[in-house]
Short mmCIF file of C-alpha atoms in Angstrom, two decimals:
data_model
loop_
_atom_site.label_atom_id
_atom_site.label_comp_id
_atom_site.label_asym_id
_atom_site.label_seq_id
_atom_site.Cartn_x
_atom_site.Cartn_y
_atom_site.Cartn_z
CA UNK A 1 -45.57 47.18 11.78
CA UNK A 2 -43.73 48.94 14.38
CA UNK A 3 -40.43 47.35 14.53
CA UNK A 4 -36.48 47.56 15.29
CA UNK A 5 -34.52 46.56 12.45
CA UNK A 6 -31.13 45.31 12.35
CA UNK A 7 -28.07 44.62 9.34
CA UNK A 8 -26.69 42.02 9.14
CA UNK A 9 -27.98 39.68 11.07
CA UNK A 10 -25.06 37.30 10.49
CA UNK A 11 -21.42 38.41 9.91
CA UNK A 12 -17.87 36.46 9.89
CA UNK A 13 -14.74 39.17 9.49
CA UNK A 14 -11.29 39.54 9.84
CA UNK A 15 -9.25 41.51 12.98
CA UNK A 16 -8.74 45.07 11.70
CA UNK A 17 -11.48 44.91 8.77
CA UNK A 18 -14.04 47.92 9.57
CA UNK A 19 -17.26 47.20 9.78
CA UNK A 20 -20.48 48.96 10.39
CA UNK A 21 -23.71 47.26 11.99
CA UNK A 22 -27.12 49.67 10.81
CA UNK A 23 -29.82 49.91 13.31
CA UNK A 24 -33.28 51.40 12.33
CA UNK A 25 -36.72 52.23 13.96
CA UNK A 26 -39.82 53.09 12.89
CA UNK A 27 -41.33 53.83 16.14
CA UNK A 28 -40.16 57.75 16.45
CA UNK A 29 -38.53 56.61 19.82
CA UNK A 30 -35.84 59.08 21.37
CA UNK A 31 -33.96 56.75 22.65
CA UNK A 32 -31.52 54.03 21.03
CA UNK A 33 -29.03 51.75 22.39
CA UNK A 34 -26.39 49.33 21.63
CA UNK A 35 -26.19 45.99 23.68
CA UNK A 36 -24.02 42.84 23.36
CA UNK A 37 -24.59 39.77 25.07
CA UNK A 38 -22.02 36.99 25.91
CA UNK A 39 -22.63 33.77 27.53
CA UNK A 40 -22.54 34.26 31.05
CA UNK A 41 -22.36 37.84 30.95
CA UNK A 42 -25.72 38.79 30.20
CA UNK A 43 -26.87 42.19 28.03
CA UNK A 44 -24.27 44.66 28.58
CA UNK A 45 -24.72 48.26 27.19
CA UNK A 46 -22.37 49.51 25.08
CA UNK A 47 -23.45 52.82 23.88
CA UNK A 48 -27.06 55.02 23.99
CA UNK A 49 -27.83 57.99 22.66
CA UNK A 50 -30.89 60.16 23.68
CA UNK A 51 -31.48 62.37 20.99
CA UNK A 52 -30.05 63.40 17.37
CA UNK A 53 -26.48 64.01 18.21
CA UNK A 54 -26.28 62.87 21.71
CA UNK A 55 -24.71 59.93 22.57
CA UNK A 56 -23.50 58.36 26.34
CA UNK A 57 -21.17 55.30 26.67
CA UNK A 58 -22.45 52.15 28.14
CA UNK A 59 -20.65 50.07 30.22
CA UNK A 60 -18.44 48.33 27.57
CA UNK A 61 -17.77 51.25 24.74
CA UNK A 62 -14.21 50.31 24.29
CA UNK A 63 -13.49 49.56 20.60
CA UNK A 64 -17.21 50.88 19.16
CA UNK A 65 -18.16 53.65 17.75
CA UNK A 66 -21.91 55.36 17.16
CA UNK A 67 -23.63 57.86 15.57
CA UNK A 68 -26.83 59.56 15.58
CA UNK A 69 -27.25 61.89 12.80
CA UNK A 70 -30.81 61.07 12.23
CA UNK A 71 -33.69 59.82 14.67
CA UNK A 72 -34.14 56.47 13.03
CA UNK A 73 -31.11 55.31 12.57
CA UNK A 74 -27.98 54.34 15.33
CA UNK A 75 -25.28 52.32 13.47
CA UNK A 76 -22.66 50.29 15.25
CA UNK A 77 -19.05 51.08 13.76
CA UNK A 78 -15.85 48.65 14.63
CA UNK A 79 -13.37 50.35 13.26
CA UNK A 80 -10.66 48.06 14.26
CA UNK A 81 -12.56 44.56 14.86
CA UNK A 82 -10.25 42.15 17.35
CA UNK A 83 -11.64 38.25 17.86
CA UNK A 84 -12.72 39.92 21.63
CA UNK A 85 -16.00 41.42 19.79
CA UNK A 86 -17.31 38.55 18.55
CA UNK A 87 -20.34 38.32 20.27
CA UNK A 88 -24.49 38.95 19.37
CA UNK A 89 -25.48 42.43 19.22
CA UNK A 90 -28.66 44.02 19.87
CA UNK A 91 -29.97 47.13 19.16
CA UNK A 92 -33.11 48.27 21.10
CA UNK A 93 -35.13 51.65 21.48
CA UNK A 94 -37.52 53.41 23.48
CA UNK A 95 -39.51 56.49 23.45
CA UNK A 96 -38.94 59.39 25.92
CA UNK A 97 -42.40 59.24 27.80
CA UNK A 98 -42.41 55.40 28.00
CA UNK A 99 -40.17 52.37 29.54
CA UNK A 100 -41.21 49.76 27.34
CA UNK A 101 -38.01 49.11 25.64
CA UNK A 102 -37.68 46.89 22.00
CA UNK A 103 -35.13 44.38 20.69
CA UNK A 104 -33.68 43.99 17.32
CA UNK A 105 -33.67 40.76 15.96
CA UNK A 106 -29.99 40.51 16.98
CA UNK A 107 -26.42 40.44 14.87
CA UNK A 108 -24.14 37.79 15.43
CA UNK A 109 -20.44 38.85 14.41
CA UNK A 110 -17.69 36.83 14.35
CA UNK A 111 -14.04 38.01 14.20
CA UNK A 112 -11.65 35.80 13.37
CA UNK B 1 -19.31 50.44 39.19
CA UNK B 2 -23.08 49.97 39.39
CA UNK B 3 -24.25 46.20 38.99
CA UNK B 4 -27.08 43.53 39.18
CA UNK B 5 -26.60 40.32 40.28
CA UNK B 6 -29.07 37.48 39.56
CA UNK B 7 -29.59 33.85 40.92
CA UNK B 8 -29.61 31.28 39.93
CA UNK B 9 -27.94 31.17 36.70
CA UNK B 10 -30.31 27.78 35.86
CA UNK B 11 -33.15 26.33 37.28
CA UNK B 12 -35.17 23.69 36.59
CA UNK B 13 -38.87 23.05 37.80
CA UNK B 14 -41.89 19.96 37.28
CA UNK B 15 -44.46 21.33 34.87
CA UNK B 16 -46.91 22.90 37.60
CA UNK B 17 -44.56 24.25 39.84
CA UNK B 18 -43.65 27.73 40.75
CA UNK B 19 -40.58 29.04 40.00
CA UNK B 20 -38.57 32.27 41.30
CA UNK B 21 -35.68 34.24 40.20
CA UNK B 22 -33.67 37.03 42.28
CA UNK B 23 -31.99 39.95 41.28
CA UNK B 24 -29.86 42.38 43.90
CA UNK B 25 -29.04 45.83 42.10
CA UNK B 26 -26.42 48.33 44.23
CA UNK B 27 -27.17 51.89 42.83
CA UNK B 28 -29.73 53.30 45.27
CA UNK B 29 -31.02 55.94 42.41
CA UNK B 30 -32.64 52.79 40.42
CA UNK B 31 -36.41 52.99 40.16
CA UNK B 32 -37.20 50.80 37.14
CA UNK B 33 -36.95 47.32 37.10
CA UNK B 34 -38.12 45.03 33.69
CA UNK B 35 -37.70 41.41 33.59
CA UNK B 36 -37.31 40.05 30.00
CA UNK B 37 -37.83 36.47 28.60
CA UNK B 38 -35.64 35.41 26.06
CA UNK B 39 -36.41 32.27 23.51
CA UNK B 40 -33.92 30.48 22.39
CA UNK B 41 -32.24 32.18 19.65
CA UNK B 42 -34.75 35.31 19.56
CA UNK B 43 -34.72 38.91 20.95
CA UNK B 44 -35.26 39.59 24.49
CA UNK B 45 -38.99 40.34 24.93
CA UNK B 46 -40.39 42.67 27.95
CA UNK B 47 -42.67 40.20 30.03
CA UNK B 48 -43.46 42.65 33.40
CA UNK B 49 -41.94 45.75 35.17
CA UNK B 50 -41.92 47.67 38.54
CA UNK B 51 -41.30 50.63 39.46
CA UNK B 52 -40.02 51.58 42.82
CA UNK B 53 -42.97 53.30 44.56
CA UNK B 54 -45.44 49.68 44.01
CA UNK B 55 -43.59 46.77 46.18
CA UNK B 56 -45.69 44.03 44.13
CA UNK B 57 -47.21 43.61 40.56
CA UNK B 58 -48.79 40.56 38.96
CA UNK B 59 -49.87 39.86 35.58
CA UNK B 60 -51.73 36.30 35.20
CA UNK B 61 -49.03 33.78 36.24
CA UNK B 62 -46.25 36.25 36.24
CA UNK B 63 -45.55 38.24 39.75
CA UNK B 64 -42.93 40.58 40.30
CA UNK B 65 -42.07 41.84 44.05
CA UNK B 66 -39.81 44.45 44.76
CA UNK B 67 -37.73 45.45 47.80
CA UNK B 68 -36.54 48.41 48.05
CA UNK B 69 -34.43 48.99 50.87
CA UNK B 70 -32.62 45.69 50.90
CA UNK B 71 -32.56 46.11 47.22
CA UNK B 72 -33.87 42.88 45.95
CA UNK B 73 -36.28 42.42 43.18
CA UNK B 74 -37.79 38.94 42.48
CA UNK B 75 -39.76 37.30 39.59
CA UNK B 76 -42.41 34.50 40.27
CA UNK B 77 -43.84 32.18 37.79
CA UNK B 78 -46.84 29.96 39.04
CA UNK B 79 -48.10 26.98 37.19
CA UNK B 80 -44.99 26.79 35.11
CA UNK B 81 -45.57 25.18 31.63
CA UNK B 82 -42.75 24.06 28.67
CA UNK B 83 -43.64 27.31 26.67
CA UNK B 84 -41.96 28.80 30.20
CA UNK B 85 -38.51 27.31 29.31
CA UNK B 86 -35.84 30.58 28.03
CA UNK B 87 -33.62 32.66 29.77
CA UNK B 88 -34.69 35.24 31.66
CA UNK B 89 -32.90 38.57 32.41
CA UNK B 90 -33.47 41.30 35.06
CA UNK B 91 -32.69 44.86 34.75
CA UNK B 92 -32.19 48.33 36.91
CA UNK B 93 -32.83 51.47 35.56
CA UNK B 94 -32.65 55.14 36.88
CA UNK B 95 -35.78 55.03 34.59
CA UNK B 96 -37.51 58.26 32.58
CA UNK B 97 -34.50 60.57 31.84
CA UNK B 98 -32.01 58.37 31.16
CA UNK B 99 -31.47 55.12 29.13
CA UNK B 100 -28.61 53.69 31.48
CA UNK B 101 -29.62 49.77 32.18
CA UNK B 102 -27.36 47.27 34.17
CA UNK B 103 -28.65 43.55 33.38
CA UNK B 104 -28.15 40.59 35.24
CA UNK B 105 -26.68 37.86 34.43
CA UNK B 106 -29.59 35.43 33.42
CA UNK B 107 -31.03 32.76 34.89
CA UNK B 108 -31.85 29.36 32.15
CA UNK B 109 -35.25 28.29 33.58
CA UNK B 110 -35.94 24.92 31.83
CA UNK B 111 -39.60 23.62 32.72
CA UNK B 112 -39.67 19.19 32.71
CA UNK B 113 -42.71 18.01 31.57
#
């Protein structure tokens, strides 16, 4: 089943604790993002990457880091966590030659 | 910076009735424009797109129009039913060649049987 995987879906930390957020696809898409969503604020973008190795910020990138050393996988690193990041987090991916663009199932972090 | 702004943030609509959500997006080099439907407590789902060369597109009860030189893009549900009720999101997108999106806001459509 072609899907978007995310880990873990639920998470409750402490401010400063690193954390990493895995992101997997099975689709062989290109393209893999980062979002987080807030109540009012909509899906904000916080980091894509196009290929193996090449990552753009989003909008919000402050305080993440990503990585792309493989095509399947994008984690979601917080090396620093502060109670501003708790939020749900979505990965999402897409292939090169298409727009149709797919969710994770969604993280929800909370940093206390 | 580039944005999207989308109205209203709820709306509420008699089972039967249409219903119609606006977006306004300011970068000019957009072309791509999803709308996605999101249940509560699930993933945002793709329900219909546009691109900027086609000004209207329709899929069953689900229309979206687009205009481009005021820069508005609209979604229209007709016949609304309960299974209608989530939030719904716009987007803009440079499209192919980039994957740079700017969301709305959302707008909480809630269908009253």
């Amino acid at each position: 089943e072609a899907q978007v995987t995310q880990n873990p879906r639920y998470l409750i930390t402490v401010t400063g604790k690193k954390l990493t957020v895995t992101c997997s696809q099975n689709m062989n898409h290109e393209y893999m993002s980062w979002y987080r969503q807030d109540p009012g604020l909509g899906l904000r973008q916080i980091y894509y990457s196009m290929n193996v190795e090449v990552t753009d910020k989003g909008d919000v990138p402050e305080g993440y880091k990503v990585s792309r050393k493989e095509k399947r996988n994008f984690p979601l690193i917080l090396e620093s966590p502060s109670p501003n990041q708790t939020s749900l987090y979505f990965c999402a991916s897409r292939g090169s030659s298409t727009d149709t663009q797919y969710f994770g199932p969604g993280t929800r972090l909370t940093v206390l | 910076g580039e944005n999207v702004e989308q109205h209203p943030s709820t709306l509420s609509v008699q089972e039967g009735d249409s219903a119609v959500i606006k977006c306004t997006y300011s970068d000019s080099a957009s072309n791509y424009f999803p709308w996605y439907k999101q249940e509560l407590g699930k993933r945002p789902q793709l329900i219909i797109d546009i691109r900027s060369n086609v000004g209207e597109k329709k899929d069953q009860r689900i229309a979206v129009t687009l205009n481009k030189t005021a820069k508005h893009f609209s979604l229209h549900i007709t016949e609304t039913q309960p299974e209608d009720s989530a939030v719904y999101f716009c987007a803009a997108s440079r499209g192919s060649g980039t994957y740079k999106y700017i969301f709305g806001t959302g707008t909480r459509l809630k269908v009253l049987a």
